[in-house]
Amino acid sequence: MVAAKKTKKTHESINNRLALVMKSGKYTLGYKTVLKSLRSSKGKLVIIANNCPPLRKSEIEYYAMLAKVGVHHYNGNNVDLGTACGKYYRVCCLSIIDPGDSDIIKSMPSDH
Amino acid sequence: MVKFLKQNKAVIILQGRYAGRKGVIVRSFDDGTRDRPYGHCLVAGIAKYPKKVIRKDSAKKTAKKSRVKAFIKLVNYSHLMPTRYTLDVDLKDVVSLESLQSRDKKVTAAKETKARFEERFKTGKNRWFFSKLRF
C-alpha cells in the first residue's frame, strides 16, 4: 500500500501548521470559495477531507492540476477538519491563500 | 497558482441552454465589468455537433454531416468546467463584445465562427472538441 498509515506525529504537525495558518494567514473554507480561489490563481494549497464526495474531490483535484496547486488529503473527515481549523462547523475543503508564518506550503507538497 | 482560464482554453458549459456543450474561451474578463461584477468570459461554442462521418459516405453526405452550428455567449466562470484541452482557432477578430450588441451582428459573428469551426473539423485535428460529450 502506498503511503503507510499516517503516524500520529505527522497528523499532529499538519494540525499545528493549520492552526498557525488560521491565526496568521489567509484562507477560505468551503467548496465554492475553493474553486474561486483556484480560478483566480490565488490559492496555494488545497486541503480536502476524506469523506468528501468522490465527484467533488475529483473536480477539485482537476482544477488544482490545471492551476498547478498542491492538494492535500486530510486524514480525517469534515468534522475533524472543521475542528482543526478551530471552527464549530464542518469543513469539507479549504484553500490556503497566504500561509502567514506557517511553512505548510513548503513542507506539505514534499510529504504528499 | 497558474491562471488557466485564458484564451483558447477548451471549456464545457455547465448551465443554461448550452449545458453540456463544448466551447473555447475567446476573451476573459477576470475582474468583471460594471454590468457583470463577476469573473466571466466570452465563449464561442458548438450548438450542434457535426455528425459522425464514415468512409463510405459520398462527398455530398460528408459535407452535410460536417456541418456545425456555433454560438457565442458571455458565461460566468462558475458555469464553466475548464479542461486540459486547448483549441487554437483565431476568433478574436470575429467575436468581440460589440458583436453581441445586436441580433444581426451576433448572427454574422456566429456564421463566421461556424465557418472556422467547420474548416478545423475537416482537417481532423482537435477531435475531442468536435465530439459530443456523452452524459
JSON list of N, CA and C in Angstrom, two decimals, chain A residues 17-83:
[
{"chain": "A", "resi": 17, "resn": "ARG", "atom": "N", "xyz": [0.27, 23.12, 11.90]},
{"chain": "A", "resi": 17, "resn": "ARG", "atom": "CA", "xyz": [0.52, 24.07, 10.82]},
{"chain": "A", "resi": 17, "resn": "ARG", "atom": "C", "xyz": [-0.76, 24.76, 10.41]},
{"chain": "A", "resi": 18, "resn": "LEU", "atom": "N", "xyz": [-1.84, 23.96, 10.39]},
{"chain": "A", "resi": 18, "resn": "LEU", "atom": "CA", "xyz": [-3.12, 24.54, 10.01]},
{"chain": "A", "resi": 18, "resn": "LEU", "atom": "C", "xyz": [-3.56, 25.59, 11.02]},
{"chain": "A", "resi": 19, "resn": "ALA", "atom": "N", "xyz": [-3.32, 25.31, 12.31]},
{"chain": "A", "resi": 19, "resn": "ALA", "atom": "CA", "xyz": [-3.71, 26.27, 13.34]},
{"chain": "A", "resi": 19, "resn": "ALA", "atom": "C", "xyz": [-2.94, 27.57, 13.16]},
{"chain": "A", "resi": 20, "resn": "LEU", "atom": "N", "xyz": [-1.68, 27.44, 12.77]},
{"chain": "A", "resi": 20, "resn": "LEU", "atom": "CA", "xyz": [-0.87, 28.64, 12.57]},
{"chain": "A", "resi": 20, "resn": "LEU", "atom": "C", "xyz": [-1.38, 29.45, 11.38]},
{"chain": "A", "resi": 21, "resn": "VAL", "atom": "N", "xyz": [-1.81, 28.72, 10.33]},
{"chain": "A", "resi": 21, "resn": "VAL", "atom": "CA", "xyz": [-2.36, 29.42, 9.17]},
{"chain": "A", "resi": 21, "resn": "VAL", "atom": "C", "xyz": [-3.64, 30.16, 9.55]},
{"chain": "A", "resi": 22, "resn": "MET", "atom": "N", "xyz": [-4.48, 29.49, 10.37]},
{"chain": "A", "resi": 22, "resn": "MET", "atom": "CA", "xyz": [-5.73, 30.13, 10.78]},
{"chain": "A", "resi": 22, "resn": "MET", "atom": "C", "xyz": [-5.45, 31.41, 11.53]},
{"chain": "A", "resi": 23, "resn": "LYS", "atom": "N", "xyz": [-4.36, 31.37, 12.32]},
{"chain": "A", "resi": 23, "resn": "LYS", "atom": "CA", "xyz": [-4.06, 32.53, 13.15]},
{"chain": "A", "resi": 23, "resn": "LYS", "atom": "C", "xyz": [-3.42, 33.65, 12.34]},
{"chain": "A", "resi": 24, "resn": "SER", "atom": "N", "xyz": [-2.45, 33.28, 11.47]},
{"chain": "A", "resi": 24, "resn": "SER", "atom": "CA", "xyz": [-1.63, 34.33, 10.87]},
{"chain": "A", "resi": 24, "resn": "SER", "atom": "C", "xyz": [-1.80, 34.49, 9.37]},
{"chain": "A", "resi": 25, "resn": "GLY", "atom": "N", "xyz": [-2.51, 33.56, 8.74]},
{"chain": "A", "resi": 25, "resn": "GLY", "atom": "CA", "xyz": [-2.55, 33.63, 7.28]},
{"chain": "A", "resi": 25, "resn": "GLY", "atom": "C", "xyz": [-3.94, 33.88, 6.75]},
{"chain": "A", "resi": 26, "resn": "LYS", "atom": "N", "xyz": [-4.06, 33.73, 5.43]},
{"chain": "A", "resi": 26, "resn": "LYS", "atom": "CA", "xyz": [-5.36, 33.91, 4.78]},
{"chain": "A", "resi": 26, "resn": "LYS", "atom": "C", "xyz": [-5.78, 32.58, 4.19]},
{"chain": "A", "resi": 27, "resn": "TYR", "atom": "N", "xyz": [-7.06, 32.31, 4.28]},
{"chain": "A", "resi": 27, "resn": "TYR", "atom": "CA", "xyz": [-7.57, 31.02, 3.82]},
{"chain": "A", "resi": 27, "resn": "TYR", "atom": "C", "xyz": [-9.03, 31.21, 3.43]},
{"chain": "A", "resi": 28, "resn": "THR", "atom": "N", "xyz": [-9.58, 30.25, 2.69]},
{"chain": "A", "resi": 28, "resn": "THR", "atom": "CA", "xyz": [-11.03, 30.25, 2.53]},
{"chain": "A", "resi": 28, "resn": "THR", "atom": "C", "xyz": [-11.51, 28.83, 2.79]},
{"chain": "A", "resi": 29, "resn": "LEU", "atom": "N", "xyz": [-12.70, 28.74, 3.32]},
{"chain": "A", "resi": 29, "resn": "LEU", "atom": "CA", "xyz": [-13.28, 27.45, 3.64]},
{"chain": "A", "resi": 29, "resn": "LEU", "atom": "C", "xyz": [-14.49, 27.21, 2.75]},
{"chain": "A", "resi": 30, "resn": "GLY", "atom": "N", "xyz": [-14.61, 26.00, 2.27]},
{"chain": "A", "resi": 30, "resn": "GLY", "atom": "CA", "xyz": [-15.82, 25.69, 1.52]},
{"chain": "A", "resi": 30, "resn": "GLY", "atom": "C", "xyz": [-15.57, 25.54, 0.03]},
{"chain": "A", "resi": 31, "resn": "TYR", "atom": "N", "xyz": [-16.40, 24.65, -0.57]},
{"chain": "A", "resi": 31, "resn": "TYR", "atom": "CA", "xyz": [-16.20, 24.24, -1.96]},
{"chain": "A", "resi": 31, "resn": "TYR", "atom": "C", "xyz": [-16.25, 25.40, -2.95]},
{"chain": "A", "resi": 32, "resn": "LYS", "atom": "N", "xyz": [-17.25, 26.27, -2.80]},
{"chain": "A", "resi": 32, "resn": "LYS", "atom": "CA", "xyz": [-17.40, 27.35, -3.79]},
{"chain": "A", "resi": 32, "resn": "LYS", "atom": "C", "xyz": [-16.21, 28.28, -3.76]},
{"chain": "A", "resi": 33, "resn": "THR", "atom": "N", "xyz": [-15.78, 28.67, -2.55]},
{"chain": "A", "resi": 33, "resn": "THR", "atom": "CA", "xyz": [-14.67, 29.62, -2.49]},
{"chain": "A", "resi": 33, "resn": "THR", "atom": "C", "xyz": [-13.35, 28.96, -2.88]},
{"chain": "A", "resi": 34, "resn": "VAL", "atom": "N", "xyz": [-13.25, 27.63, -2.63]},
{"chain": "A", "resi": 34, "resn": "VAL", "atom": "CA", "xyz": [-12.02, 26.94, -3.05]},
{"chain": "A", "resi": 34, "resn": "VAL", "atom": "C", "xyz": [-11.89, 27.01, -4.57]},
{"chain": "A", "resi": 35, "resn": "LEU", "atom": "N", "xyz": [-12.99, 26.73, -5.28]},
{"chain": "A", "resi": 35, "resn": "LEU", "atom": "CA", "xyz": [-12.93, 26.80, -6.75]},
{"chain": "A", "resi": 35, "resn": "LEU", "atom": "C", "xyz": [-12.63, 28.22, -7.20]},
{"chain": "A", "resi": 36, "resn": "LYS", "atom": "N", "xyz": [-13.23, 29.20, -6.51]},
{"chain": "A", "resi": 36, "resn": "LYS", "atom": "CA", "xyz": [-12.98, 30.60, -6.86]},
{"chain": "A", "resi": 36, "resn": "LYS", "atom": "C", "xyz": [-11.51, 30.94, -6.71]},
{"chain": "A", "resi": 37, "resn": "SER", "atom": "N", "xyz": [-10.92, 30.46, -5.61]},
{"chain": "A", "resi": 37, "resn": "SER", "atom": "CA", "xyz": [-9.52, 30.80, -5.36]},
{"chain": "A", "resi": 37, "resn": "SER", "atom": "C", "xyz": [-8.62, 30.11, -6.38]},
{"chain": "A", "resi": 38, "resn": "LEU", "atom": "N", "xyz": [-9.02, 28.92, -6.84]},
{"chain": "A", "resi": 38, "resn": "LEU", "atom": "CA", "xyz": [-8.21, 28.23, -7.84]},
{"chain": "A", "resi": 38, "resn": "LEU", "atom": "C", "xyz": [-8.34, 28.92, -9.19]},
{"chain": "A", "resi": 39, "resn": "ARG", "atom": "N", "xyz": [-9.55, 29.37, -9.53]},
{"chain": "A", "resi": 39, "resn": "ARG", "atom": "CA", "xyz": [-9.74, 30.05, -10.82]},
{"chain": "A", "resi": 39, "resn": "ARG", "atom": "C", "xyz": [-8.93, 31.33, -10.89]},
{"chain": "A", "resi": 40, "resn": "SER", "atom": "N", "xyz": [-8.90, 32.07, -9.77]},
{"chain": "A", "resi": 40, "resn": "SER", "atom": "CA", "xyz": [-8.20, 33.35, -9.78]},
{"chain": "A", "resi": 40, "resn": "SER", "atom": "C", "xyz": [-6.73, 33.18, -9.45]},
{"chain": "A", "resi": 41, "resn": "SER", "atom": "N", "xyz": [-6.28, 31.93, -9.37]},
{"chain": "A", "resi": 41, "resn": "SER", "atom": "CA", "xyz": [-4.89, 31.58, -9.08]},
{"chain": "A", "resi": 41, "resn": "SER", "atom": "C", "xyz": [-4.40, 32.23, -7.80]},
{"chain": "A", "resi": 42, "resn": "LYS", "atom": "N", "xyz": [-5.28, 32.33, -6.78]},
{"chain": "A", "resi": 42, "resn": "LYS", "atom": "CA", "xyz": [-4.86, 32.88, -5.50]},
{"chain": "A", "resi": 42, "resn": "LYS", "atom": "C", "xyz": [-4.51, 31.76, -4.53]},
{"chain": "A", "resi": 43, "resn": "GLY", "atom": "N", "xyz": [-5.12, 30.60, -4.71]},
{"chain": "A", "resi": 43, "resn": "GLY", "atom": "CA", "xyz": [-4.90, 29.51, -3.78]},
{"chain": "A", "resi": 43, "resn": "GLY", "atom": "C", "xyz": [-3.52, 28.92, -3.95]},
{"chain": "A", "resi": 44, "resn": "LYS", "atom": "N", "xyz": [-2.91, 28.52, -2.81]},
{"chain": "A", "resi": 44, "resn": "LYS", "atom": "CA", "xyz": [-1.58, 27.93, -2.88]},
{"chain": "A", "resi": 44, "resn": "LYS", "atom": "C", "xyz": [-1.59, 26.47, -2.46]},
{"chain": "A", "resi": 45, "resn": "LEU", "atom": "N", "xyz": [-2.54, 26.09, -1.64]},
{"chain": "A", "resi": 45, "resn": "LEU", "atom": "CA", "xyz": [-2.64, 24.70, -1.23]},
{"chain": "A", "resi": 45, "resn": "LEU", "atom": "C", "xyz": [-4.10, 24.43, -0.96]},
{"chain": "A", "resi": 46, "resn": "VAL", "atom": "N", "xyz": [-4.55, 23.25, -1.33]},
{"chain": "A", "resi": 46, "resn": "VAL", "atom": "CA", "xyz": [-5.95, 22.87, -1.11]},
{"chain": "A", "resi": 46, "resn": "VAL", "atom": "C", "xyz": [-5.94, 21.64, -0.22]},
{"chain": "A", "resi": 47, "resn": "ILE", "atom": "N", "xyz": [-6.78, 21.65, 0.81]},
{"chain": "A", "resi": 47, "resn": "ILE", "atom": "CA", "xyz": [-6.88, 20.51, 1.71]},
{"chain": "A", "resi": 47, "resn": "ILE", "atom": "C", "xyz": [-8.30, 19.98, 1.61]},
{"chain": "A", "resi": 48, "resn": "ILE", "atom": "N", "xyz": [-8.42, 18.68, 1.41]},
{"chain": "A", "resi": 48, "resn": "ILE", "atom": "CA", "xyz": [-9.73, 18.05, 1.23]},
{"chain": "A", "resi": 48, "resn": "ILE", "atom": "C", "xyz": [-9.92, 17.00, 2.34]},
{"chain": "A", "resi": 49, "resn": "ALA", "atom": "N", "xyz": [-11.11, 16.98, 2.92]},
{"chain": "A", "resi": 49, "resn": "ALA", "atom": "CA", "xyz": [-11.40, 15.99, 3.95]},
{"chain": "A", "resi": 49, "resn": "ALA", "atom": "C", "xyz": [-11.59, 14.61, 3.31]},
{"chain": "A", "resi": 50, "resn": "ASN", "atom": "N", "xyz": [-11.51, 13.56, 4.11]},
{"chain": "A", "resi": 50, "resn": "ASN", "atom": "CA", "xyz": [-11.54, 12.24, 3.49]},
{"chain": "A", "resi": 50, "resn": "ASN", "atom": "C", "xyz": [-12.95, 11.76, 3.16]},
{"chain": "A", "resi": 51, "resn": "ASN", "atom": "N", "xyz": [-13.99, 12.40, 3.72]},
{"chain": "A", "resi": 51, "resn": "ASN", "atom": "CA", "xyz": [-15.35, 11.97, 3.37]},
{"chain": "A", "resi": 51, "resn": "ASN", "atom": "C", "xyz": [-15.98, 12.91, 2.36]},
{"chain": "A", "resi": 52, "resn": "CYS", "atom": "N", "xyz": [-15.13, 13.63, 1.64]},
{"chain": "A", "resi": 52, "resn": "CYS", "atom": "CA", "xyz": [-15.64, 14.48, 0.57]},
{"chain": "A", "resi": 52, "resn": "CYS", "atom": "C", "xyz": [-16.19, 13.58, -0.53]},
{"chain": "A", "resi": 53, "resn": "PRO", "atom": "N", "xyz": [-17.36, 13.90, -1.11]},
{"chain": "A", "resi": 53, "resn": "PRO", "atom": "CA", "xyz": [-17.91, 13.04, -2.16]},
{"chain": "A", "resi": 53, "resn": "PRO", "atom": "C", "xyz": [-16.92, 12.89, -3.31]},
{"chain": "A", "resi": 54, "resn": "PRO", "atom": "N", "xyz": [-16.78, 11.69, -3.87]},
{"chain": "A", "resi": 54, "resn": "PRO", "atom": "CA", "xyz": [-15.69, 11.46, -4.84]},
{"chain": "A", "resi": 54, "resn": "PRO", "atom": "C", "xyz": [-15.76, 12.34, -6.08]},
{"chain": "A", "resi": 55, "resn": "LEU", "atom": "N", "xyz": [-16.97, 12.68, -6.53]},
{"chain": "A", "resi": 55, "resn": "LEU", "atom": "CA", "xyz": [-17.06, 13.55, -7.71]},
{"chain": "A", "resi": 55, "resn": "LEU", "atom": "C", "xyz": [-16.51, 14.93, -7.40]},
{"chain": "A", "resi": 56, "resn": "ARG", "atom": "N", "xyz": [-16.86, 15.45, -6.22]},
{"chain": "A", "resi": 56, "resn": "ARG", "atom": "CA", "xyz": [-16.37, 16.77, -5.83]},
{"chain": "A", "resi": 56, "resn": "ARG", "atom": "C", "xyz": [-14.87, 16.74, -5.62]},
{"chain": "A", "resi": 57, "resn": "LYS", "atom": "N", "xyz": [-14.39, 15.62, -5.05]},
{"chain": "A", "resi": 57, "resn": "LYS", "atom": "CA", "xyz": [-12.94, 15.50, -4.81]},
{"chain": "A", "resi": 57, "resn": "LYS", "atom": "C", "xyz": [-12.20, 15.51, -6.14]},
{"chain": "A", "resi": 58, "resn": "SER", "atom": "N", "xyz": [-12.73, 14.74, -7.13]},
{"chain": "A", "resi": 58, "resn": "SER", "atom": "CA", "xyz": [-12.05, 14.72, -8.43]},
{"chain": "A", "resi": 58, "resn": "SER", "atom": "C", "xyz": [-12.10, 16.08, -9.09]},
{"chain": "A", "resi": 59, "resn": "GLU", "atom": "N", "xyz": [-13.22, 16.78, -8.92]},
{"chain": "A", "resi": 59, "resn": "GLU", "atom": "CA", "xyz": [-13.33, 18.09, -9.55]},
{"chain": "A", "resi": 59, "resn": "GLU", "atom": "C", "xyz": [-12.29, 19.06, -8.99]},
{"chain": "A", "resi": 60, "resn": "ILE", "atom": "N", "xyz": [-12.16, 19.06, -7.65]},
{"chain": "A", "resi": 60, "resn": "ILE", "atom": "CA", "xyz": [-11.18, 19.96, -7.04]},
{"chain": "A", "resi": 60, "resn": "ILE", "atom": "C", "xyz": [-9.78, 19.56, -7.47]},
{"chain": "A", "resi": 61, "resn": "GLU", "atom": "N", "xyz": [-9.52, 18.25, -7.54]},
{"chain": "A", "resi": 61, "resn": "GLU", "atom": "CA", "xyz": [-8.19, 17.81, -7.95]},
{"chain": "A", "resi": 61, "resn": "GLU", "atom": "C", "xyz": [-7.89, 18.21, -9.38]},
{"chain": "A", "resi": 62, "resn": "TYR", "atom": "N", "xyz": [-8.91, 18.16, -10.24]},
{"chain": "A", "resi": 62, "resn": "TYR", "atom": "CA", "xyz": [-8.70, 18.56, -11.63]},
{"chain": "A", "resi": 62, "resn": "TYR", "atom": "C", "xyz": [-8.39, 20.03, -11.75]},
{"chain": "A", "resi": 63, "resn": "TYR", "atom": "N", "xyz": [-9.15, 20.85, -11.03]},
{"chain": "A", "resi": 63, "resn": "TYR", "atom": "CA", "xyz": [-8.88, 22.29, -11.03]},
{"chain": "A", "resi": 63, "resn": "TYR", "atom": "C", "xyz": [-7.47, 22.56, -10.52]},
{"chain": "A", "resi": 64, "resn": "ALA", "atom": "N", "xyz": [-7.09, 21.82, -9.44]},
{"chain": "A", "resi": 64, "resn": "ALA", "atom": "CA", "xyz": [-5.77, 22.05, -8.87]},
{"chain": "A", "resi": 64, "resn": "ALA", "atom": "C", "xyz": [-4.68, 21.61, -9.83]},
{"chain": "A", "resi": 65, "resn": "MET", "atom": "N", "xyz": [-4.96, 20.54, -10.61]},
{"chain": "A", "resi": 65, "resn": "MET", "atom": "CA", "xyz": [-3.99, 20.11, -11.61]},
{"chain": "A", "resi": 65, "resn": "MET", "atom": "C", "xyz": [-3.81, 21.19, -12.67]},
{"chain": "A", "resi": 66, "resn": "LEU", "atom": "N", "xyz": [-4.92, 21.81, -13.10]},
{"chain": "A", "resi": 66, "resn": "LEU", "atom": "CA", "xyz": [-4.81, 22.86, -14.10]},
{"chain": "A", "resi": 66, "resn": "LEU", "atom": "C", "xyz": [-4.06, 24.07, -13.55]},
{"chain": "A", "resi": 67, "resn": "ALA", "atom": "N", "xyz": [-4.30, 24.36, -12.26]},
{"chain": "A", "resi": 67, "resn": "ALA", "atom": "CA", "xyz": [-3.68, 25.54, -11.66]},
{"chain": "A", "resi": 67, "resn": "ALA", "atom": "C", "xyz": [-2.31, 25.25, -11.11]},
{"chain": "A", "resi": 68, "resn": "LYS", "atom": "N", "xyz": [-1.88, 23.98, -11.17]},
{"chain": "A", "resi": 68, "resn": "LYS", "atom": "CA", "xyz": [-0.59, 23.53, -10.64]},
{"chain": "A", "resi": 68, "resn": "LYS", "atom": "C", "xyz": [-0.47, 23.88, -9.17]},
{"chain": "A", "resi": 69, "resn": "VAL", "atom": "N", "xyz": [-1.49, 23.50, -8.42]},
{"chain": "A", "resi": 69, "resn": "VAL", "atom": "CA", "xyz": [-1.54, 23.75, -6.99]},
{"chain": "A", "resi": 69, "resn": "VAL", "atom": "C", "xyz": [-1.59, 22.40, -6.30]},
{"chain": "A", "resi": 70, "resn": "GLY", "atom": "N", "xyz": [-0.92, 22.29, -5.16]},
{"chain": "A", "resi": 70, "resn": "GLY", "atom": "CA", "xyz": [-0.90, 21.02, -4.44]},
{"chain": "A", "resi": 70, "resn": "GLY", "atom": "C", "xyz": [-2.22, 20.76, -3.75]},
{"chain": "A", "resi": 71, "resn": "VAL", "atom": "N", "xyz": [-2.55, 19.46, -3.65]},
{"chain": "A", "resi": 71, "resn": "VAL", "atom": "CA", "xyz": [-3.76, 19.06, -2.93]},
{"chain": "A", "resi": 71, "resn": "VAL", "atom": "C", "xyz": [-3.32, 18.15, -1.80]},
{"chain": "A", "resi": 72, "resn": "HIS", "atom": "N", "xyz": [-3.84, 18.38, -0.62]},
{"chain": "A", "resi": 72, "resn": "HIS", "atom": "CA", "xyz": [-3.52, 17.51, 0.49]},
{"chain": "A", "resi": 72, "resn": "HIS", "atom": "C", "xyz": [-4.79, 16.83, 0.94]},
{"chain": "A", "resi": 73, "resn": "HIS", "atom": "N", "xyz": [-4.77, 15.50, 1.02]},
{"chain": "A", "resi": 73, "resn": "HIS", "atom": "CA", "xyz": [-5.93, 14.77, 1.50]},
{"chain": "A", "resi": 73, "resn": "HIS", "atom": "C", "xyz": [-5.79, 14.63, 3.00]},
{"chain": "A", "resi": 74, "resn": "TYR", "atom": "N", "xyz": [-6.64, 15.35, 3.70]},
{"chain": "A", "resi": 74, "resn": "TYR", "atom": "CA", "xyz": [-6.55, 15.38, 5.15]},
{"chain": "A", "resi": 74, "resn": "TYR", "atom": "C", "xyz": [-6.97, 14.04, 5.71]},
{"chain": "A", "resi": 75, "resn": "ASN", "atom": "N", "xyz": [-6.26, 13.59, 6.71]},
{"chain": "A", "resi": 75, "resn": "ASN", "atom": "CA", "xyz": [-6.56, 12.32, 7.34]},
{"chain": "A", "resi": 75, "resn": "ASN", "atom": "C", "xyz": [-7.63, 12.53, 8.40]},
{"chain": "A", "resi": 76, "resn": "GLY", "atom": "N", "xyz": [-8.86, 12.67, 7.96]},
{"chain": "A", "resi": 76, "resn": "GLY", "atom": "CA", "xyz": [-9.95, 12.94, 8.89]},
{"chain": "A", "resi": 76, "resn": "GLY", "atom": "C", "xyz": [-11.13, 13.42, 8.08]},
{"chain": "A", "resi": 77, "resn": "ASN", "atom": "N", "xyz": [-12.31, 13.38, 8.66]},
{"chain": "A", "resi": 77, "resn": "ASN", "atom": "CA", "xyz": [-13.48, 13.79, 7.88]},
{"chain": "A", "resi": 77, "resn": "ASN", "atom": "C", "xyz": [-13.73, 15.28, 8.05]},
{"chain": "A", "resi": 78, "resn": "ASN", "atom": "N", "xyz": [-14.85, 15.72, 7.53]},
{"chain": "A", "resi": 78, "resn": "ASN", "atom": "CA", "xyz": [-15.09, 17.16, 7.51]},
{"chain": "A", "resi": 78, "resn": "ASN", "atom": "C", "xyz": [-15.29, 17.72, 8.92]},
{"chain": "A", "resi": 79, "resn": "VAL", "atom": "N", "xyz": [-15.80, 16.88, 9.80]},
{"chain": "A", "resi": 79, "resn": "VAL", "atom": "CA", "xyz": [-15.96, 17.33, 11.19]},
{"chain": "A", "resi": 79, "resn": "VAL", "atom": "C", "xyz": [-14.58, 17.60, 11.79]},
{"chain": "A", "resi": 80, "resn": "ASP", "atom": "N", "xyz": [-13.65, 16.65, 11.55]},
{"chain": "A", "resi": 80, "resn": "ASP", "atom": "CA", "xyz": [-12.29, 16.81, 12.10]},
{"chain": "A", "resi": 80, "resn": "ASP", "atom": "C", "xyz": [-11.58, 18.00, 11.49]},
{"chain": "A", "resi": 81, "resn": "LEU", "atom": "N", "xyz": [-11.79, 18.18, 10.18]},
{"chain": "A", "resi": 81, "resn": "LEU", "atom": "CA", "xyz": [-11.11, 19.30, 9.52]},
{"chain": "A", "resi": 81, "resn": "LEU", "atom": "C", "xyz": [-11.64, 20.62, 10.05]},
{"chain": "A", "resi": 82, "resn": "GLY", "atom": "N", "xyz": [-12.95, 20.67, 10.31]},
{"chain": "A", "resi": 82, "resn": "GLY", "atom": "CA", "xyz": [-13.51, 21.89, 10.89]},
{"chain": "A", "resi": 82, "resn": "GLY", "atom": "C", "xyz": [-12.93, 22.17, 12.26]},
{"chain": "A", "resi": 83, "resn": "THR", "atom": "N", "xyz": [-12.79, 21.11, 13.05]},
{"chain": "A", "resi": 83, "resn": "THR", "atom": "CA", "xyz": [-12.20, 21.28, 14.38]},
{"chain": "A", "resi": 83, "resn": "THR", "atom": "C", "xyz": [-10.75, 21.72, 14.28]}
]
